[in-house]
Short mmCIF file of C-alpha atoms and ligand atoms in Angstrom, two decimals:
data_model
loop_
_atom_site.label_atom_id
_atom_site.label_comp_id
_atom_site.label_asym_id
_atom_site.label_seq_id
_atom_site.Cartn_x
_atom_site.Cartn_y
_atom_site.Cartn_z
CA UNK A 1 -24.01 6.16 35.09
CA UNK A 2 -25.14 8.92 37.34
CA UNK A 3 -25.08 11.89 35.18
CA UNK A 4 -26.14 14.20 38.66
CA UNK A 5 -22.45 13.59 39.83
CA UNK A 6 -21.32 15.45 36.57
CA UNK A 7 -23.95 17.72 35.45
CA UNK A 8 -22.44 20.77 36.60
CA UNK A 9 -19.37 19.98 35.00
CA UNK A 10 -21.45 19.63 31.53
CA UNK A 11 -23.34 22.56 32.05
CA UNK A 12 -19.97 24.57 33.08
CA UNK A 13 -18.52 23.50 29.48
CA UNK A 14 -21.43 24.07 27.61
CA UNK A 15 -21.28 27.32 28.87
CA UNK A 16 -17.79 28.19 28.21
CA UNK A 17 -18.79 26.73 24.11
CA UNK A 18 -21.64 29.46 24.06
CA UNK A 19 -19.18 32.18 25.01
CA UNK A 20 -17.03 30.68 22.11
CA UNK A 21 -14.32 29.24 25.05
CA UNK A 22 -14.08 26.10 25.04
CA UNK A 23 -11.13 24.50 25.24
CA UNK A 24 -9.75 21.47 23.68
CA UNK A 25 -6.57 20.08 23.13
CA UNK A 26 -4.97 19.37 19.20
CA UNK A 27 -2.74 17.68 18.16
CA UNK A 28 0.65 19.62 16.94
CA UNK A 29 0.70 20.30 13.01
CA UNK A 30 2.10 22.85 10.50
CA UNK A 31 4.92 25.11 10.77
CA UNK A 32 5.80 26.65 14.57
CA UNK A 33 4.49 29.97 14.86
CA UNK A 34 3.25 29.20 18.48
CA UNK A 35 5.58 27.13 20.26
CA UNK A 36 8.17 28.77 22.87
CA UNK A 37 10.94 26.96 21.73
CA UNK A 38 12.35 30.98 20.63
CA UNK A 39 16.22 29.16 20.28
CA UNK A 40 15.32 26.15 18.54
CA UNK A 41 16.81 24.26 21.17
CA UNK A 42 14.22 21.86 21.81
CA UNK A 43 15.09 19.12 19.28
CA UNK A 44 18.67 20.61 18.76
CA UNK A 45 21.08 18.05 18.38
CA UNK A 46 23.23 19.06 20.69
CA UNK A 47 21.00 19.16 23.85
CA UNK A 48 19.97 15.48 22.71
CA UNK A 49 23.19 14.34 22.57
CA UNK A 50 24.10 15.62 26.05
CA UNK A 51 20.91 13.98 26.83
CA UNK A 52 21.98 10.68 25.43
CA UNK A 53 26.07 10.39 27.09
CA UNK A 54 24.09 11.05 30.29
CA UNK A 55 22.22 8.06 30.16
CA UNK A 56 25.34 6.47 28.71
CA UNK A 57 26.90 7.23 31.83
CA UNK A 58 24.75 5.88 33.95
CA UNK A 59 22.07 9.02 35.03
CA UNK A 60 19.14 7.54 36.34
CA UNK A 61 15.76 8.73 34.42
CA UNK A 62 13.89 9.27 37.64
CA UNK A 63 15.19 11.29 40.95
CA UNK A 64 13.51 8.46 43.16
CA UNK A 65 12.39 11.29 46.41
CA UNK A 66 12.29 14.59 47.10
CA UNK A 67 15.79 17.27 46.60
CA UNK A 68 15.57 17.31 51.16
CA UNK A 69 15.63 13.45 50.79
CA UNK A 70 17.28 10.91 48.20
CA UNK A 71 16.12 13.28 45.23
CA UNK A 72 18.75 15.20 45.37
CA UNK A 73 21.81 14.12 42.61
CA UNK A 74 25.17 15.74 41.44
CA UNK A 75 23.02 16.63 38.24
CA UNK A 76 20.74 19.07 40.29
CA UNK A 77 23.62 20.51 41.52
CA UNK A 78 25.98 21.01 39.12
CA UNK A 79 22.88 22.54 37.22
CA UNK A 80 22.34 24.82 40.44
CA UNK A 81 25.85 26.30 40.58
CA UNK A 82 26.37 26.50 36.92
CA UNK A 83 22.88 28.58 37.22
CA UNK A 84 24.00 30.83 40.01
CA UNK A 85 27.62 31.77 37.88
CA UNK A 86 25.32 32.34 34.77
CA UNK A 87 22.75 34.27 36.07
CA UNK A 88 25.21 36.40 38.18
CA UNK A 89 23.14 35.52 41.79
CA UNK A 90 24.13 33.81 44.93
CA UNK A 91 22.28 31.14 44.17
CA UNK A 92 19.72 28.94 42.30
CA UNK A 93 17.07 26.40 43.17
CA UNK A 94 16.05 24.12 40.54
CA UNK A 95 11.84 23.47 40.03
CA UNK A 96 9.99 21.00 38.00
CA UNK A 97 7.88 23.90 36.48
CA UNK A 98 7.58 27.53 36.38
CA UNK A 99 4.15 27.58 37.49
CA UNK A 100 4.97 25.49 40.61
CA UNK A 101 8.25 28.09 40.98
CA UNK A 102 6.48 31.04 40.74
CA UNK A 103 3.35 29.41 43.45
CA UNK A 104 5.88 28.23 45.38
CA UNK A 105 7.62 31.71 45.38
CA UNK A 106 4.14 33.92 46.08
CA UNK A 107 3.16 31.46 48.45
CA UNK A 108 6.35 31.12 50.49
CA UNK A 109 8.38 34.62 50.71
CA UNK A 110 5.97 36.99 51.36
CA UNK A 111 4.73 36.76 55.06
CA UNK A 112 1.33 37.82 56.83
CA UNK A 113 1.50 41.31 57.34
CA UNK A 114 3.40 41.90 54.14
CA UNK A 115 2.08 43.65 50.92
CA UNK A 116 2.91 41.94 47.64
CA UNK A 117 1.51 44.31 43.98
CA UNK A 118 1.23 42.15 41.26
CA UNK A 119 1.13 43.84 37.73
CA UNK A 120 -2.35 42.76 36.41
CA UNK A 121 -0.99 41.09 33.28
CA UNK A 122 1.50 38.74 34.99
CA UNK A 123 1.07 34.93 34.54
CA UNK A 124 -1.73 32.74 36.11
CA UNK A 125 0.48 31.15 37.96
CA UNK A 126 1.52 34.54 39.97
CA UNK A 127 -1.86 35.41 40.54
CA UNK A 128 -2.87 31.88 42.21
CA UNK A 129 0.45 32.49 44.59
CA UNK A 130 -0.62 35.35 45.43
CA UNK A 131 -4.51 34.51 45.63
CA UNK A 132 -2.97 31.56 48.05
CA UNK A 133 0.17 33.22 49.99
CA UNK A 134 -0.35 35.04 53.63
CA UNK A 135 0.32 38.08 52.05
CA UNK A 136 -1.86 40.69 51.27
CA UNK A 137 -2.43 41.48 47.68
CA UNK A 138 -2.95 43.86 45.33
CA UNK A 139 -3.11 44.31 41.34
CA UNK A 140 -1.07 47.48 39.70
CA UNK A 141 -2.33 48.47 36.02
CA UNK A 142 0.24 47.41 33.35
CA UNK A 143 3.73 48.72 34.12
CA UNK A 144 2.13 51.39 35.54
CA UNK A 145 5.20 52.44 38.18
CA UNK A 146 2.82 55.22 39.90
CA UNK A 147 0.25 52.80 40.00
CA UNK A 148 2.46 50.58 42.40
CA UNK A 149 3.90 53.54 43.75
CA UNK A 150 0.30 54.74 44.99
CA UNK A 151 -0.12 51.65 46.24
CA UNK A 152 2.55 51.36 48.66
CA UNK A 153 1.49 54.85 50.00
CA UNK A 154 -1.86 54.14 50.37
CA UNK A 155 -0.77 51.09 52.39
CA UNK A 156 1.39 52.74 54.74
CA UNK A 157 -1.23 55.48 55.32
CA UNK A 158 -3.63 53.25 56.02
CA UNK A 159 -0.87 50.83 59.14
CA UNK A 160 0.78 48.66 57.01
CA UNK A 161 4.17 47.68 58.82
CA UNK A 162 5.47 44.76 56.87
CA UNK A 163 7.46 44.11 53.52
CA UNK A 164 6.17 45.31 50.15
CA UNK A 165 7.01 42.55 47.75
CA UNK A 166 6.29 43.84 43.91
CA UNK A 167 5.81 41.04 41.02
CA UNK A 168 5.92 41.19 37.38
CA UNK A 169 7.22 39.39 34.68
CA UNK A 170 10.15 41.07 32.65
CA UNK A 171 8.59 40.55 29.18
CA UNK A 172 4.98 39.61 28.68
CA UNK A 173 4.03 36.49 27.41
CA UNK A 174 0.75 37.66 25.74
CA UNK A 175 1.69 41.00 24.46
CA UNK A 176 5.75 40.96 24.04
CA UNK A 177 5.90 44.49 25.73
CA UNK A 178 8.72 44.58 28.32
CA UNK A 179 8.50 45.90 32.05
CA UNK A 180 10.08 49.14 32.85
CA UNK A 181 12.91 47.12 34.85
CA UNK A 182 15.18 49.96 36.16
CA UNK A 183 12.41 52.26 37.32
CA UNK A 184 10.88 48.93 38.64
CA UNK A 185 14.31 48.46 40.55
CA UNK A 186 14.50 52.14 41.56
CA UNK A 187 10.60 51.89 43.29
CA UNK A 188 12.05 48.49 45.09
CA UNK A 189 15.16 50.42 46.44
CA UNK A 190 12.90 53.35 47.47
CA UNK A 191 10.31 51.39 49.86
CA UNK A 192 13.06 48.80 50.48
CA UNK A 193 11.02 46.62 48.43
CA UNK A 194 11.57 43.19 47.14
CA UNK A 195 11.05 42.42 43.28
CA UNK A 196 9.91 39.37 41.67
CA UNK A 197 10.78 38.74 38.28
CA UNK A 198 9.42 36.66 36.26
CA UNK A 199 11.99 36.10 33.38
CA UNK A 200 10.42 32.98 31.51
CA UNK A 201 9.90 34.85 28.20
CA UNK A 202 13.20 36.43 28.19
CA UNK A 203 15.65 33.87 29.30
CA UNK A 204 17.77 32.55 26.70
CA UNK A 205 17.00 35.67 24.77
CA UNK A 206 17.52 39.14 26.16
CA UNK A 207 20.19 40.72 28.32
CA UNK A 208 23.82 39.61 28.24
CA UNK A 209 24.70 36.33 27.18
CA UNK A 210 20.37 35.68 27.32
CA UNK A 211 20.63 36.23 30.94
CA UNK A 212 17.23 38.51 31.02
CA UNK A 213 16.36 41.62 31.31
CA UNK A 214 16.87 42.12 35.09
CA UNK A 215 20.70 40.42 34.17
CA UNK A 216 22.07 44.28 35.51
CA UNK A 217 20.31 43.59 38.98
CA UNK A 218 20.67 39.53 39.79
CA UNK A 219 23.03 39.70 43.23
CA UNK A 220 21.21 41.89 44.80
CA UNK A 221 19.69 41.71 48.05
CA UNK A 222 16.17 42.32 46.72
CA UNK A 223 15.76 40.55 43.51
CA UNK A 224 14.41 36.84 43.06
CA UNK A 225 14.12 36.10 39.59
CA UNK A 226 12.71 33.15 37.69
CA UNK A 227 13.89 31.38 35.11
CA UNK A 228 12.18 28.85 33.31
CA UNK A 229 13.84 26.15 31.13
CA UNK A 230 10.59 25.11 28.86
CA UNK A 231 10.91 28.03 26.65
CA UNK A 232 14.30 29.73 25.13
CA UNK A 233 15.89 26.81 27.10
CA UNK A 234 14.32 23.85 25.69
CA UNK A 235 14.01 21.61 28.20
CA UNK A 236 11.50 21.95 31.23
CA UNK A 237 11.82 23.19 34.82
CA UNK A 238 12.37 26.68 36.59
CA UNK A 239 15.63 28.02 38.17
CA UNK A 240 14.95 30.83 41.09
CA UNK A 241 17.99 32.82 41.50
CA UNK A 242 18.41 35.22 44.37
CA UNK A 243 20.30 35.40 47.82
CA UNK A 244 21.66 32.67 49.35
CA UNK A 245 19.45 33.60 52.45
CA UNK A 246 16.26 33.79 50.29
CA UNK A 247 16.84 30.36 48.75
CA UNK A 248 17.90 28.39 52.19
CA UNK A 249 14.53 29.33 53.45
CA UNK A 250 12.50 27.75 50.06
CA UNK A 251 14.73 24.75 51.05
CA UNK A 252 13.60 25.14 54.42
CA UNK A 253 9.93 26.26 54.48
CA UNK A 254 8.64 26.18 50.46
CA UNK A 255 5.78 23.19 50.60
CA UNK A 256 5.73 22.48 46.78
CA UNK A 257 10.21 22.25 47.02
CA UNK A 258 9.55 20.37 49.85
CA UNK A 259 7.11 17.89 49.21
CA UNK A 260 7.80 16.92 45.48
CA UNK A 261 9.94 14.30 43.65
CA UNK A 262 12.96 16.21 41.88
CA UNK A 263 12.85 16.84 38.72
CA UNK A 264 14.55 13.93 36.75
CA UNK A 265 18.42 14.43 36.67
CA UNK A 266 18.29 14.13 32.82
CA UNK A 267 16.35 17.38 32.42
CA UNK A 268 18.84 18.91 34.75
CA UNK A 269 21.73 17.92 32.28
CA UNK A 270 19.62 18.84 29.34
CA UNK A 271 18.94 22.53 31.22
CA UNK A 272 22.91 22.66 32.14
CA UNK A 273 23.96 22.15 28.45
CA UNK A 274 21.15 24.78 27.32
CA UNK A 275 22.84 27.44 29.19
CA UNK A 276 26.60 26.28 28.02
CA UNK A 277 24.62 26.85 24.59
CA UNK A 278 23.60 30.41 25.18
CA UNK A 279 27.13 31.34 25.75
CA UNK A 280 28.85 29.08 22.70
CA UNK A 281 25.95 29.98 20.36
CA UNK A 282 25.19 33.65 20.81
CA UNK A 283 24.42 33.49 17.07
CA UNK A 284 21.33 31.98 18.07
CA UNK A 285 19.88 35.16 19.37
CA UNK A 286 21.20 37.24 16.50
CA UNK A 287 19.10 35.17 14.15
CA UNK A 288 16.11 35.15 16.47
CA UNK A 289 16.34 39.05 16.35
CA UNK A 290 16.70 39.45 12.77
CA UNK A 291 13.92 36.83 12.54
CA UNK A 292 11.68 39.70 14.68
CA UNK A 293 12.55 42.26 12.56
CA UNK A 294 11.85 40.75 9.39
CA UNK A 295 8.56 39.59 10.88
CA UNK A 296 7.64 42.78 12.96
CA UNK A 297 8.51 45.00 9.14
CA UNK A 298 6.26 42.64 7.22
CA UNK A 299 3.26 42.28 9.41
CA UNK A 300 3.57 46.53 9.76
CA UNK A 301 3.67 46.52 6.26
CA UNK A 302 1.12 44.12 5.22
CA UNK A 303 -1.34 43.90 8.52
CA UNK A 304 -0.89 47.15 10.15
CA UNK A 305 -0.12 45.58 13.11
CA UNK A 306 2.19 47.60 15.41
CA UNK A 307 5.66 45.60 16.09
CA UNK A 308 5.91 44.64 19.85
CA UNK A 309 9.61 44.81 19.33
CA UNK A 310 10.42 41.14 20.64
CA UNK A 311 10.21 37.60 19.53
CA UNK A 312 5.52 37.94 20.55
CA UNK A 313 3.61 39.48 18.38
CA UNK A 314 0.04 40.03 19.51
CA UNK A 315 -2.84 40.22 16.82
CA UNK A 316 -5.77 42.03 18.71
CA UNK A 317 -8.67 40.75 16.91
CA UNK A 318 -11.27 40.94 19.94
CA UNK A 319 -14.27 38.77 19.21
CA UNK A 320 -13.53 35.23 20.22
CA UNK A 321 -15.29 33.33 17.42
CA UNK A 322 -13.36 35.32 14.61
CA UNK A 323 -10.39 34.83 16.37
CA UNK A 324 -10.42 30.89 16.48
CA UNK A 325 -11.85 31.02 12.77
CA UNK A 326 -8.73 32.94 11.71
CA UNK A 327 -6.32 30.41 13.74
CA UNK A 328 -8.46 27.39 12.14
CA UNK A 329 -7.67 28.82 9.03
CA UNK A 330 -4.65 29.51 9.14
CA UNK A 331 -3.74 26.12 11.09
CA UNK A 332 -5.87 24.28 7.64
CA UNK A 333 -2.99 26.42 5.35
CA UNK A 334 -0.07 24.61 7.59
CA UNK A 335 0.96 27.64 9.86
CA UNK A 336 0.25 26.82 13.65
CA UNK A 337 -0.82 29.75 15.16
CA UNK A 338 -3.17 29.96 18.22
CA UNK A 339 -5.90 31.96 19.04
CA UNK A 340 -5.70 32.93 22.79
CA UNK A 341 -8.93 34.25 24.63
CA UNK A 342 -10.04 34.89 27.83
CA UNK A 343 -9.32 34.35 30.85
CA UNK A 344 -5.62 34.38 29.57
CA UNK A 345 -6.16 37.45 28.01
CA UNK A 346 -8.35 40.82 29.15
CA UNK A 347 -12.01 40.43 27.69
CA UNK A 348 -12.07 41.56 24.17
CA UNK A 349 -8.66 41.21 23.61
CA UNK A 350 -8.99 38.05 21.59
CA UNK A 351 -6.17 37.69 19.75
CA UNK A 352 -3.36 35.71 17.84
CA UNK A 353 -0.10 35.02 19.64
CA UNK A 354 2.63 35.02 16.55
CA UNK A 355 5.68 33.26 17.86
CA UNK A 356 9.00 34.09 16.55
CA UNK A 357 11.33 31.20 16.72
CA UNK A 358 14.31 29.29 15.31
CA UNK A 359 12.00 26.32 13.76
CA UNK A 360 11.15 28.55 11.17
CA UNK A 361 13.12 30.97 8.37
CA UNK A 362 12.12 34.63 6.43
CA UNK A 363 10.39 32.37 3.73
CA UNK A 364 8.09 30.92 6.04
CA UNK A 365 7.23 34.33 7.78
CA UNK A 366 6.74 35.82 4.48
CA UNK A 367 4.62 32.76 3.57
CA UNK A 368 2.70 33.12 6.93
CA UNK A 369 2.04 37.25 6.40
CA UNK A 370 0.58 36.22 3.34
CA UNK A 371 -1.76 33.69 4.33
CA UNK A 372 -2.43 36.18 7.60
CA UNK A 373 -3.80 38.60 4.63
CA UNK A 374 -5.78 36.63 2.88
CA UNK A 375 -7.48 34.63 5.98
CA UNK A 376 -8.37 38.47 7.43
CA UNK A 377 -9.99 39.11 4.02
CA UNK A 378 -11.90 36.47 3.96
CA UNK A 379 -13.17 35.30 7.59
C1 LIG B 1 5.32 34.24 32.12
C2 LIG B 1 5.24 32.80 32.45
N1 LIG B 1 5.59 32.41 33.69
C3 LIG B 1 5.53 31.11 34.06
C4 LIG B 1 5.11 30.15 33.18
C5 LIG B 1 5.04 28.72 33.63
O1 LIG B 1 6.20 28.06 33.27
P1 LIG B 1 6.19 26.49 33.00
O2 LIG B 1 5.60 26.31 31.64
O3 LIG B 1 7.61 26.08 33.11
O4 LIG B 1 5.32 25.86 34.04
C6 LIG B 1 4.77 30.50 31.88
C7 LIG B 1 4.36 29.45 30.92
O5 LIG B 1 3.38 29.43 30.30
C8 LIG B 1 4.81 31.86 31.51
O6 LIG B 1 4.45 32.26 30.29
#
């Protein structure tokens, strides 16, 4: 074995377990506090079912090529304009992930000469689009509107001719705190900007029907928002919806759309059937919500923690060691929550991520709260 070719690598992990970072991977136990399955749609039976009389019928598991080749079935596209009518846009375009979506997106639109402000809390995947795109990029504090603002005017001042293109997501995955969308949208129409939204935490779950929280703006010229279908939805994938325009040119020019096997047609049925869900089951996101404010009333009660107001609740606890020892504990009492540290989350902002789903019921929080007490107390 030559242990040369890999020593960095083992001296790169051993740092990242003195820091208290290291990563590994467990396997999935005790009730769901951390899953994004918010709907319980995952293993619902319906979904499966629709699953199953697909396959009955004859779907084929695999898409066999690329959407631009012979990847591209009735299932993607039935899912497509099904997506388009939900979402109220021109059009969608299916992906096999969010990450790759919101890459391909970053890496695609926004052209040399172009400005594109990323909020400084969006998702990794954002950041690497816009880390790799031809645009050039800058980070705005936390829905921080004058921060982009100043941005833009700096910009200009300083030459720049091209687009602005602003990014953020619409409800953030580590904190639960929304984005100021209609000032966002207002800014956008101001500089004739284009927004980005990144709706993967609010799919399924806010807005009409679970259409977002941008739902008031999709159709417009200068929105592209993304969807993903692994969370609220269940299933796994990405839908961008925006103008027709916008989405012939991913077909056209997006690498990652381009050069990838479809995602398998079953997925697109099983995505399809989640959104027919959203609209027959709406009492799916009434429990959810009375599911967040039982939680977010018992953890202000019992924890002092301040309610983020949607289905993630964030428990700041800052030092990275006490943080996993809390999780680990908590995990050993049959709750699954996570501890999340950096790099997903700002330095010293160790923290739990409490998710709020379906798979669980006010007993279970209350049970969870509890053991959240006496873990604090005692670690
Ligand atoms: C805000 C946000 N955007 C995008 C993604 C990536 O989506 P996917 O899991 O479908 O790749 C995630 C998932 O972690 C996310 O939280």
């Amino acid at each position: 074995m030559n242990e040369a070719l890999l020593a960095r690598y083992d001296a790169s992990l051993r740092g990242l377990a003195r820091k208290d970072r290291l990563r590994t991977i467990a396997p999935r136990a005790g009730l769901d506090f951390s899953s994004n399955d918010y709907l319980g749609l995952a293993a619902s039976k319906r979904l499966g079912e629709a699953v199953a009389a697909a396959i009955a019928r004859g779907t084929p598991v695999g898409a066999t090529g690329s959407r631009l080749l012979r990847g591209n079935s009735p299932e993607h596209e039935a899912l497509e304009a099904d997506a388009a009518a939900f979402f109220g846009a021109e059009r969608a375009l299916f992906f096999g992930s969010g990450y790759i979506a919101n890459f391909a997106l970053l890496t695609t639109l926004p052209q040399k000469g172009d400005l594109l402000i990323l909020d400084e809390l969006a998702h990794a995947s954002m950041h690497e689009g816009a880390r790799a795109g031809r645009a050039e990029f800058k980070l705005a504090a936390h829905n921080d509107i004058d921060a982009v603002e100043d941005a833009i005017t700096r910009w200009r001042a300083e030459g720049g001719m091209g687009r602005i293109w602003i990014a953020v997501e619409s409800l953030y995955s580590m904190d639960g705190d929304r984005a100021p969308m209609a000032r966002l949208i207002a800014l956008a129409d101001r500089h004739e900007a284009f927004l980005v939204v990144d709706e993967a935490h609010a799919t399924g779950i806010w807005g009409p029907d679970g259409r977002g929280l941008a739902a008031a703006f999709e159709g417009r010229d200068n929105i592209v928002a993304l969807h993903t279908c692994g969370k609220a939805l269940g299933a796994s994938g990405a839908l961008v919806t925006g103008p027709g325009t916008l989405c012939d040119y991913l077909v056209n020019r997006c690498r990652p759309f381009i050069y990838a096997t479809a995602p398998s047609p079953l997925v697109a049925v099983a995505v399809r059937e989640a959104l027919a869900m959203l609209s027959d089951e709406p009492q799916r996101r009434v429990q959810l919500q009375e599911c967040v404010a039982f939680a977010g009333r018992q953890l202000a009660e019992r924890c002092g923690v301040k309610p983020s107001g949607s289905q993630i609740q964030p428990f700041v606890i800052g030092d990275n060691r006490r943080t996993m020892a809390v999780a680990a504990a908590l995990q050993t009492r049959g709750f699954d929550i996570r501890g999340i540290r950096p790099p997903t989350v700002p330095e010293g902002t160790s923290r739990l991520r409490i998710s709020l789903t379906l798979n669980v019921d006010e007993a279970d929080i209350s049970a969870m709260v509890e053991a959240l007490v006496e873990v604090l107390a005692s670690t």
